[in-house]
Short mmCIF file of C-alpha atoms and ligand atoms in Angstrom, two decimals:
data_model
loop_
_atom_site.label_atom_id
_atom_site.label_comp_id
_atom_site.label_asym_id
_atom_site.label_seq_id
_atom_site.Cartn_x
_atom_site.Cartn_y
_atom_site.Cartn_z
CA UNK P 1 0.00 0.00 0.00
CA UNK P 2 1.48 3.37 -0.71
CA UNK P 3 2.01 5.61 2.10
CA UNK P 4 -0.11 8.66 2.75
CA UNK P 5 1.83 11.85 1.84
CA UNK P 6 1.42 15.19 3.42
CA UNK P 7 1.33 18.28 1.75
CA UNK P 8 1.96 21.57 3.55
CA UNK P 9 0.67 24.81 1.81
CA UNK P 10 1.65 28.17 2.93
CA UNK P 11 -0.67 30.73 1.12
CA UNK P 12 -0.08 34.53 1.74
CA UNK P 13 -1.68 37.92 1.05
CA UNK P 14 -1.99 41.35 1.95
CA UNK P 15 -5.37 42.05 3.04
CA UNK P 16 -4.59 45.51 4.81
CA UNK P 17 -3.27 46.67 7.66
CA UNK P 18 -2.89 48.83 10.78
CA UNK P 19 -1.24 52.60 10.67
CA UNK P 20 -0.28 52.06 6.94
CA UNK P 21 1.56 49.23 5.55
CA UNK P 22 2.89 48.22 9.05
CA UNK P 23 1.48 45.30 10.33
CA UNK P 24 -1.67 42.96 9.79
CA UNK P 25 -4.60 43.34 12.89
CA UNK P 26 -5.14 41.00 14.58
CA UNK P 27 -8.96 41.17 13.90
CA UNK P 28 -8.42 39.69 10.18
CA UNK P 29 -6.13 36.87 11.99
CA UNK P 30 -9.11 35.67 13.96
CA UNK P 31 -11.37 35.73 11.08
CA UNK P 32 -8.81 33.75 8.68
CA UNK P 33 -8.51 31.24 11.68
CA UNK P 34 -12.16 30.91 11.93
CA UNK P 35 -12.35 30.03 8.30
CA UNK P 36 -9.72 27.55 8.34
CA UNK P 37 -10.66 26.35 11.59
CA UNK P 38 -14.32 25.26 10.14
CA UNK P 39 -12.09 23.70 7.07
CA UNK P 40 -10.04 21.70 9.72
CA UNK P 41 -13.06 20.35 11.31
CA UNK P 42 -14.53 18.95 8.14
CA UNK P 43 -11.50 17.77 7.23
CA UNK P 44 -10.43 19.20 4.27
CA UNK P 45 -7.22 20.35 6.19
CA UNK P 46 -5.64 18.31 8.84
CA UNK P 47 -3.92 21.52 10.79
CA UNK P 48 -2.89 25.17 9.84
CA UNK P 49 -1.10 28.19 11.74
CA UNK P 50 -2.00 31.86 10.89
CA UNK P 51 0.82 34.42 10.84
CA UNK P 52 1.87 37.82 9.45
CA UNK P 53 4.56 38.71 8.04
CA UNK P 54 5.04 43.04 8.49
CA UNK P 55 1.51 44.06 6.91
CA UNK P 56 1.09 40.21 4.74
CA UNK P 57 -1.37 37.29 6.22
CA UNK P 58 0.45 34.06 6.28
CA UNK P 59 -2.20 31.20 6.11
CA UNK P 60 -0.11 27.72 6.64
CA UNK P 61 -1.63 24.57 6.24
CA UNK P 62 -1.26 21.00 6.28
CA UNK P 63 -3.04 18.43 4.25
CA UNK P 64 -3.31 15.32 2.07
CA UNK P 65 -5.12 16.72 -0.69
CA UNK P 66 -1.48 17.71 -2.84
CA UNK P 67 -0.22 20.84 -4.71
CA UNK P 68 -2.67 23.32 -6.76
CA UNK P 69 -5.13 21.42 -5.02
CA UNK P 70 -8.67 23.76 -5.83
CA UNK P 71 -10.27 22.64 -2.39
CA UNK P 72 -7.71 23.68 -0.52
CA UNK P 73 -7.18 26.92 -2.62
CA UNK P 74 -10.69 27.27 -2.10
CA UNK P 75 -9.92 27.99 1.70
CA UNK P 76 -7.05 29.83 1.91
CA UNK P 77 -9.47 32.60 -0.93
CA UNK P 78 -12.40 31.96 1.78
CA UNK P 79 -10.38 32.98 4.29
CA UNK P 80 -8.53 36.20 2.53
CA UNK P 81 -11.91 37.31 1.33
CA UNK P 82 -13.37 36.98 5.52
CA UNK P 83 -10.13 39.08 6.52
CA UNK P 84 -10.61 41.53 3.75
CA UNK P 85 -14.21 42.29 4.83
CA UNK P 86 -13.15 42.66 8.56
CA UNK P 87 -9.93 45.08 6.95
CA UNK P 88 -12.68 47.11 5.32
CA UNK P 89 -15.01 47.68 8.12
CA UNK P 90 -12.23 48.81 10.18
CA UNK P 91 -11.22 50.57 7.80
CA UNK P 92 -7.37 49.50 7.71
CA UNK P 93 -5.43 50.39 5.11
CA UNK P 94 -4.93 48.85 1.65
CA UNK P 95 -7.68 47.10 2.57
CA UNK P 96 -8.49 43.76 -0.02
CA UNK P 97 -5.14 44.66 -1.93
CA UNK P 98 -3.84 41.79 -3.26
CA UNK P 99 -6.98 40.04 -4.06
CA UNK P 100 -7.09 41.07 -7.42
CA UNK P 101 -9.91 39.31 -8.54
CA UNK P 102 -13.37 38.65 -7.45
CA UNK P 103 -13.86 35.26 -9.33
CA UNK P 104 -12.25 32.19 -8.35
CA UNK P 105 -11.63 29.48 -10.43
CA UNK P 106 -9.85 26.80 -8.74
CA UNK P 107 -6.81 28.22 -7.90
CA UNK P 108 -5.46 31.18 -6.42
CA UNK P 109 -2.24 31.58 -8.20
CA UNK P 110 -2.41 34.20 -10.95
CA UNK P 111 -5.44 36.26 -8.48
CA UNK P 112 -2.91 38.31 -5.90
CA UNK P 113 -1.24 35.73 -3.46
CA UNK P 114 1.70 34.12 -3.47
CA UNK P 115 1.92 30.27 -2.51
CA UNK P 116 4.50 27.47 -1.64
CA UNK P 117 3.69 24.16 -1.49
CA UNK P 118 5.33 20.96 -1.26
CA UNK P 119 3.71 17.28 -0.73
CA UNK P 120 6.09 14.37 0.63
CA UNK P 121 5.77 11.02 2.30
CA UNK P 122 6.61 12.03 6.21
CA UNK P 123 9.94 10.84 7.33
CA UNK P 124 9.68 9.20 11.22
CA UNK P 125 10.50 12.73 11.76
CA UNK P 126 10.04 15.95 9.86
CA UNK P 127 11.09 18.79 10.54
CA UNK P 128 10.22 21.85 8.23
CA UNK P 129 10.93 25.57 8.57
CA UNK P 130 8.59 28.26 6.66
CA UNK P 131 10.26 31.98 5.80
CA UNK P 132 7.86 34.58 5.60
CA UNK P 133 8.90 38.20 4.47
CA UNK P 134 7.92 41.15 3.90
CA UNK P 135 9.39 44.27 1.41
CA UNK P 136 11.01 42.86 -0.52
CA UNK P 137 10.76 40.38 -3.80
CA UNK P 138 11.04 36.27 -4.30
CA UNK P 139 14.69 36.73 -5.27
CA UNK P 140 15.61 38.01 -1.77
CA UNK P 141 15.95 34.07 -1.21
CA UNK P 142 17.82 33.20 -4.23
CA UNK P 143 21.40 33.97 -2.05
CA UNK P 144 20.23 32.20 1.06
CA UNK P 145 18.95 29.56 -1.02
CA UNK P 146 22.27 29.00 -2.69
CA UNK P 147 24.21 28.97 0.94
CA UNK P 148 21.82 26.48 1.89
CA UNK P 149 22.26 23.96 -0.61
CA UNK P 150 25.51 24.54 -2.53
CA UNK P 151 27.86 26.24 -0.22
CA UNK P 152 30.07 24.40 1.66
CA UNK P 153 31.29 27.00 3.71
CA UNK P 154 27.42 27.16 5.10
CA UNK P 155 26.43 23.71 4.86
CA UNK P 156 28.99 21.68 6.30
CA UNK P 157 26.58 18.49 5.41
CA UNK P 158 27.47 18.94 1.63
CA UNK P 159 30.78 18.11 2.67
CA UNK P 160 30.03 15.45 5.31
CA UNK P 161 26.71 13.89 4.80
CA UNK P 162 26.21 11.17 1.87
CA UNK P 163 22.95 12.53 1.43
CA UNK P 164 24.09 15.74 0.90
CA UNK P 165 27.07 15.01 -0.79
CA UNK P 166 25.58 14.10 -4.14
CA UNK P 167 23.98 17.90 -4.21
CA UNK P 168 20.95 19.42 -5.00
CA UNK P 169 18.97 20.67 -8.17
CA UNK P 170 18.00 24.19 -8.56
CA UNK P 171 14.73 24.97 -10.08
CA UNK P 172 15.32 28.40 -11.63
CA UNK P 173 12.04 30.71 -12.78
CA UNK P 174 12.46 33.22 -15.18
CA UNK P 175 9.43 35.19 -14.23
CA UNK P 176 9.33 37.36 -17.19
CA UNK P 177 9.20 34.28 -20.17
CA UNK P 178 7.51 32.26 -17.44
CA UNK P 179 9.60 29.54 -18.20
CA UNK P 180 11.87 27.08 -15.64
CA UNK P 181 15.40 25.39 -16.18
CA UNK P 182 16.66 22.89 -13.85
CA UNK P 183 20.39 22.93 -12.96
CA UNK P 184 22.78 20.82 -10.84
CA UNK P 185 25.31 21.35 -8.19
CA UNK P 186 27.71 21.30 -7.50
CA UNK P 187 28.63 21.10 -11.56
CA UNK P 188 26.62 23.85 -12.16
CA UNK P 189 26.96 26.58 -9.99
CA UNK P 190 28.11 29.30 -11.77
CA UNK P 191 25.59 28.85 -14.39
CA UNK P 192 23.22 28.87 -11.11
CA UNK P 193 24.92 32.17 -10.29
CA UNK P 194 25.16 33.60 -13.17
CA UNK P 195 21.16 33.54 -13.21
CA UNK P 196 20.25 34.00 -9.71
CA UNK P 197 22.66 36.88 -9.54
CA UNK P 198 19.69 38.93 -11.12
CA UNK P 199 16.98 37.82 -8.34
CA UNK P 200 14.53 40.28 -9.99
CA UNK P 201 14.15 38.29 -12.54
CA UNK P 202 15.49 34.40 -12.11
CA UNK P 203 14.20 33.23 -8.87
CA UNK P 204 15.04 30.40 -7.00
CA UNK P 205 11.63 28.11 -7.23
CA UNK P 206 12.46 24.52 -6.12
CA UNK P 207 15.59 23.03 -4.70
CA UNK P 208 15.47 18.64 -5.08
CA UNK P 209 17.85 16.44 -3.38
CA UNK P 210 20.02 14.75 -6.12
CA UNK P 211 20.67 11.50 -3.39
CA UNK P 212 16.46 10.19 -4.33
CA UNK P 213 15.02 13.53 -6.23
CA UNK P 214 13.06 13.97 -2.64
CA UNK P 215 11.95 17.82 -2.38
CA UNK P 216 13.92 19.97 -0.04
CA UNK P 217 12.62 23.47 -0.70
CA UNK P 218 10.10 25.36 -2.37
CA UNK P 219 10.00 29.63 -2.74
CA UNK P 220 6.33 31.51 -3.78
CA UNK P 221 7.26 33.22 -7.13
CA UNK P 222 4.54 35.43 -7.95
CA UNK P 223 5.18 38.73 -8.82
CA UNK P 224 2.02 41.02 -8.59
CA UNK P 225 3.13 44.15 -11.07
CA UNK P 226 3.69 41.58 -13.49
CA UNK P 227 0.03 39.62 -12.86
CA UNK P 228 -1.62 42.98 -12.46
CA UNK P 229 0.51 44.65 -15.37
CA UNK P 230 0.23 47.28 -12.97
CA UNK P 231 1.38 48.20 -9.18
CA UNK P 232 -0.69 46.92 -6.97
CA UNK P 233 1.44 45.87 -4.09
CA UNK P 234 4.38 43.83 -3.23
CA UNK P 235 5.22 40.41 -3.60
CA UNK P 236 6.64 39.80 -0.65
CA UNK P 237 7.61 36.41 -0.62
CA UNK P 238 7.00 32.79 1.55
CA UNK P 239 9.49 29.66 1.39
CA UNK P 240 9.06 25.96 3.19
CA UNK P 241 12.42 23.71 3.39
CA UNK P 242 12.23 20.25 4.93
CA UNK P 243 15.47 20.23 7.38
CA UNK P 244 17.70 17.51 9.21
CA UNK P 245 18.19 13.79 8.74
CA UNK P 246 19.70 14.00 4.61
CA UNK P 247 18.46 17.17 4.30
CA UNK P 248 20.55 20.71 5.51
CA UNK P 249 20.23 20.90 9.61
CA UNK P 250 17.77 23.47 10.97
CA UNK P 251 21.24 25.09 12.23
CA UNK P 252 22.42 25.19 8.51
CA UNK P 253 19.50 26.67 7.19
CA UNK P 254 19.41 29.27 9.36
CA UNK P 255 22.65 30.21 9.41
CA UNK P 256 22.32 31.13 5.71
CA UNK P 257 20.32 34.34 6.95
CA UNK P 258 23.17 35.32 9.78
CA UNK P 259 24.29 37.87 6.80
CA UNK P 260 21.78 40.69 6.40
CA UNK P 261 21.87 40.94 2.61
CA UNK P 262 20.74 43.47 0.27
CA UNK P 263 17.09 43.02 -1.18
CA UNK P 264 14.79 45.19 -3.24
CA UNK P 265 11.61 46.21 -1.92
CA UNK P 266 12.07 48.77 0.31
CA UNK P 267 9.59 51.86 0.56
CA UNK P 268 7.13 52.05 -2.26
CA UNK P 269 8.98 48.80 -3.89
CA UNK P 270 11.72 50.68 -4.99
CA UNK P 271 14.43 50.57 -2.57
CA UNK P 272 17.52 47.96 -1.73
CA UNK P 273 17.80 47.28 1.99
CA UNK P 274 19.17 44.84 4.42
CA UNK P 275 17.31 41.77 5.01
CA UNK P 276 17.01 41.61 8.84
CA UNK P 277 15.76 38.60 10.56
CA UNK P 278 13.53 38.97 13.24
CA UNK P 279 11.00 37.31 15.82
CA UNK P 280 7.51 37.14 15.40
CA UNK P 281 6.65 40.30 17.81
CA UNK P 282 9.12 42.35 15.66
CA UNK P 283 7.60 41.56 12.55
CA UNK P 284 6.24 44.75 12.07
CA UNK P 285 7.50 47.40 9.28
CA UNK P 286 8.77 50.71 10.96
CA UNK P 287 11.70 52.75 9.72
CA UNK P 288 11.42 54.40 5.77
CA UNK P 289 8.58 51.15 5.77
CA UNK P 290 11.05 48.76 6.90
CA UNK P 291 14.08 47.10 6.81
CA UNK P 292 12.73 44.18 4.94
CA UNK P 293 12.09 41.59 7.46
CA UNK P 294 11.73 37.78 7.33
CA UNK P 295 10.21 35.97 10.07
CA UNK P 296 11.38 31.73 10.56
CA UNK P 297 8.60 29.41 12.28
CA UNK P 298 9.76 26.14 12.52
CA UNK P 299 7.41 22.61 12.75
CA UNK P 300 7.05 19.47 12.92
CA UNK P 301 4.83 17.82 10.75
CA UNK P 302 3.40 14.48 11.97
CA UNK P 303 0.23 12.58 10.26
CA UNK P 304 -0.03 15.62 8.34
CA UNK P 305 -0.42 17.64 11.56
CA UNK P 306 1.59 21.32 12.09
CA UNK P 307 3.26 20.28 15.52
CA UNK P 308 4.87 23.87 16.68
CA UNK P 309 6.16 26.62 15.77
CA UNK P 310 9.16 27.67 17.22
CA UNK P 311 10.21 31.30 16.48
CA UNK P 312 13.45 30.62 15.31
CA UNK P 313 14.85 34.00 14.91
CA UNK P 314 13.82 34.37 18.55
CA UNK P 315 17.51 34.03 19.46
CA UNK P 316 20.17 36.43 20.58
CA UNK P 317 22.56 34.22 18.62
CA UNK P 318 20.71 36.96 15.53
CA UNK P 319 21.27 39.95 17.52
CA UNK P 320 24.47 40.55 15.25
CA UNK P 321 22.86 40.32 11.81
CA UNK P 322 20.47 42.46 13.16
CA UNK P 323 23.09 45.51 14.16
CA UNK P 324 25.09 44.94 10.96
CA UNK P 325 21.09 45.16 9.11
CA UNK P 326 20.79 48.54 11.07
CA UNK P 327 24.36 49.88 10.31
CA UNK P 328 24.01 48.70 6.81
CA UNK P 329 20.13 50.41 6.95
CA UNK P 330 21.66 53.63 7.99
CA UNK P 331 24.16 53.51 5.63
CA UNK P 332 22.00 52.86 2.66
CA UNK P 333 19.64 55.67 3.43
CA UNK P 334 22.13 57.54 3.31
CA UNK P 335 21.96 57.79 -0.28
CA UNK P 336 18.71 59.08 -0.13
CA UNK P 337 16.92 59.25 -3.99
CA UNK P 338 20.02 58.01 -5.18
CA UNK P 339 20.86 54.59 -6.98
CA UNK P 340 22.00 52.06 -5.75
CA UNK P 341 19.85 52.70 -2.77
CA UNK P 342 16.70 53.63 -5.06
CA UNK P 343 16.72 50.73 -7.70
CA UNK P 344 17.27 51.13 -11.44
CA UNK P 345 14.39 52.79 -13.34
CA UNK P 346 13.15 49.57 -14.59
CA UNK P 347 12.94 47.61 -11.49
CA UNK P 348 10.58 50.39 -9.44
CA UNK P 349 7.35 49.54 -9.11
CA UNK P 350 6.47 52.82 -9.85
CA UNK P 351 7.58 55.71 -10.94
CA UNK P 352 7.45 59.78 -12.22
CA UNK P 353 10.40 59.07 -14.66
CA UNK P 354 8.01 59.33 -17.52
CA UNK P 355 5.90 62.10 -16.78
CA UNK P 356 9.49 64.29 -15.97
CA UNK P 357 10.82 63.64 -19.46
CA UNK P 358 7.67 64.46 -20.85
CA UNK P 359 7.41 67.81 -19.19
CA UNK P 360 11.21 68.54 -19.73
CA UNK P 361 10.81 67.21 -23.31
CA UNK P 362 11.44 71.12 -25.31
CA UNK P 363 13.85 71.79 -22.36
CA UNK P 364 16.38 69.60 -23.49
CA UNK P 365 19.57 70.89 -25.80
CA UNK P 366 22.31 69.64 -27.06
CA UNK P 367 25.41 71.22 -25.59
CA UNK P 368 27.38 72.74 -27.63
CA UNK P 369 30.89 71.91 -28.83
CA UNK P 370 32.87 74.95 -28.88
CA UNK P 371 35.11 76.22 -26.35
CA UNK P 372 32.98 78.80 -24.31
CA UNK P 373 30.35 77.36 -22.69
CA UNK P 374 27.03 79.07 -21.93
CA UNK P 375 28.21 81.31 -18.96
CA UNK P 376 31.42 82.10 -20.66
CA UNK P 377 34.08 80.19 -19.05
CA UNK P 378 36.43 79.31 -21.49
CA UNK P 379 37.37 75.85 -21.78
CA UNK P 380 41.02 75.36 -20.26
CA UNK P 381 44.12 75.95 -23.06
CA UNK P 382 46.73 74.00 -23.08
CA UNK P 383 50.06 76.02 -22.29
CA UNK P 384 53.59 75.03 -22.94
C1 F6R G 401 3.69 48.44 0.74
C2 F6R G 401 4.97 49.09 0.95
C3 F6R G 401 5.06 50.53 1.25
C4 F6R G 401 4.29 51.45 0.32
C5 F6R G 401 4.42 52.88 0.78
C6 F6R G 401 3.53 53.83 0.00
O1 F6R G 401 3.72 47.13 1.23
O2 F6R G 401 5.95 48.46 0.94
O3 F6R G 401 6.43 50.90 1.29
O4 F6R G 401 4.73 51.29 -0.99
O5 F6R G 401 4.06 52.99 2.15
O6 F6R G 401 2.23 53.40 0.10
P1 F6R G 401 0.99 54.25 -0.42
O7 F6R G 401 1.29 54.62 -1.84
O8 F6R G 401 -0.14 53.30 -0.28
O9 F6R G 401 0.88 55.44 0.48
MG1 MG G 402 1.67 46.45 1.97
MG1 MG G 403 3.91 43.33 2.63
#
């Protein structure tokens, strides 16, 4: 008989929130709990945990039903749509943002939220850790992702563990052709770096064990300007990564976000910043709308039950990443409106660029190319 395999969905949106885009209330976690609560008790979900992510509403579940399954979609919508009603009667802000659509059709990828799932048979023990963060993109996880499972110098079991030591395969989206590639490493990696160097637009989707082809790791990759064709909010991203026993330790996974590194999303979308890893109660956006934060809940997942979480960035072992992210924070801002703190002009996710060039358009000359200039300097002569 084949063994029952477990599927754990983590389905995310932002519904609105409190005092801008700061943090979710917690009035639109109780109603998504009630909604997946009633789903629990008839079964259509064996066990789910609500979080929040800054100002996104983290909906993770566990259940046998398997990937893109439309019941289970069906839920997680249910419950965005319950927490969007509660967002608009209090009136929070940005209220029903991210649900783009009001018809649903089996499946809520490609209507606002982003989603990572990943079915498996159970091991005797599983543990799994879910990311959750907020400003910034899907491609904020492409260099932890590569620490995780392809460098050494993080993952001592690559070196060490004959599970490990056959490598992993990187599933790598190209999220403007919509198309994947799958690549190896070790053998590989600097064809994996030479894509995932540019984590705006080749994400990091799926990472497989090479040992059995089990799945290790799986990263949300929707991007909203490009469903929407328009801004409409962030797509702050969600990631689940079985951990221990063949797969990278807990320790090892985490200590791939020790290094606060540089993400876009930052105010309005269009800022790098420091990637700062915090505990649940800090997982709120504050300073120029950030830093961009991730939050770490770790489970265990048993019968296809959530058994946990621990807040795993609950630790003062982080308390150093988190002063470099605020040195680094203060240095960035430093630049102000200027690139490389503001992004390039085609990664914003909005901007007046257009509009200025239009208005400047009969203001614009070509210099000319004699000596004097305009005010009458002369150009400098060479002497003997
Ligand atoms: C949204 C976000 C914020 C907003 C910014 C401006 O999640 O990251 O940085 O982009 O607060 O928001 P509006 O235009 O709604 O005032
Ligand atoms: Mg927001
Ligand atoms: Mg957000």
């Amino acid at each position: 008989m084949e063994k029952i395999k477990t599927t754990v969905s983590i389905i995310k949106a932002d519904i609105g929130s409190i005092a801008g885009h700061v943090v979710v209330h917690p009035d639109t976690i109780a109603a998504a709990t009630r909604v997946l609560a009633e789903a629990k008790a008839k079964g259509v979900i064996f066990d789910f945990y609500v979080a929040n992510a800054g100002d996104d509403l983290e909906l993770i579940m566990s259940h046998r039903k398997g990937v893109d399954s439309p019941e289970v979609h069906e839920v997680a919508w249910t419950a965005f749509r319950e927490a969007a009603k509660v967002a608009r009667e209090l009136g929070l802000y940005a209220a029903g943002q991210d649900l783009l659509s009001d018809a649903f059709s089996g499946n809520v990828r490609g209507l606002g939220p982003g989603v990572a799932e990943m079915e498996f048979h159970e091991r005797p023990s599983e543990p799994i850790a879910v990311f959750m963060v907020d400003k910034t993109e899907p491609g904020a996880f492409n260099l932890p992702m590569y620490r995780i499972f392809a460098d050494p110098f993080n993952t001592a079991g690559l070196v060490i563990d004959p599970k490990l030591h056959a490598g992993f395969t990187f599933e790598v989206y190209d999220v403007h052709e919509g198309k994947s590639v799958l690549l190896n490493a070790p053998e590989e990696i600097y064809d994996i770096l030479a894509l995932i160097g540019t984590p705006g637009r080749y994400i990091v989707r799926k990472v497989y064990r090479r040992f059995d082809n089990e799945i290790a790791a799986v990263v949300s990759v929707e991007r909203l300007s490009l469903i929407a064709g328009r801004y409409v909010g962030k797509d702050d991203p969600v990631a689940v990564l079985r951990a221990q026993a063949g797969f990278p330790a807990m320790g090892e996974i985490l200590e791939a976000f020790a290094f606060p590194h540089l993400v876009a999303g930052w105010m309005r979308g269009s800022h790098h910043g420091p990637l700062m890893p915090v505990p649940q109660r800090y997982s709120k956006c504050t300073r120029f709308d950030g830093p961009p934060r991730i939050v770490g809940l770790g489970f265990q997942v048993r019968n296809s039950k959530l058994i946990g979480p621990v807040d795993l960035f609950d630790d003062p072992a982080f308390d150093e990443t988190r002063r470099q992210a605020q040195v680094v924070a203060e240095y960035v801002r430093r630049h102000g409106p200027f690139m490389p703190h503001r992004l390039g002009p085609e990664e914003m996710e909005y901007t007046t660029l257009p509009d200025i060039l239009e208005k400047l358009k009969n203001r614009f000359f070509k210099p000319a190319k004699t000596a004097e200039s305009k005010t009458g300097v002369e150009e400098p002569r060479e002497t003997d």
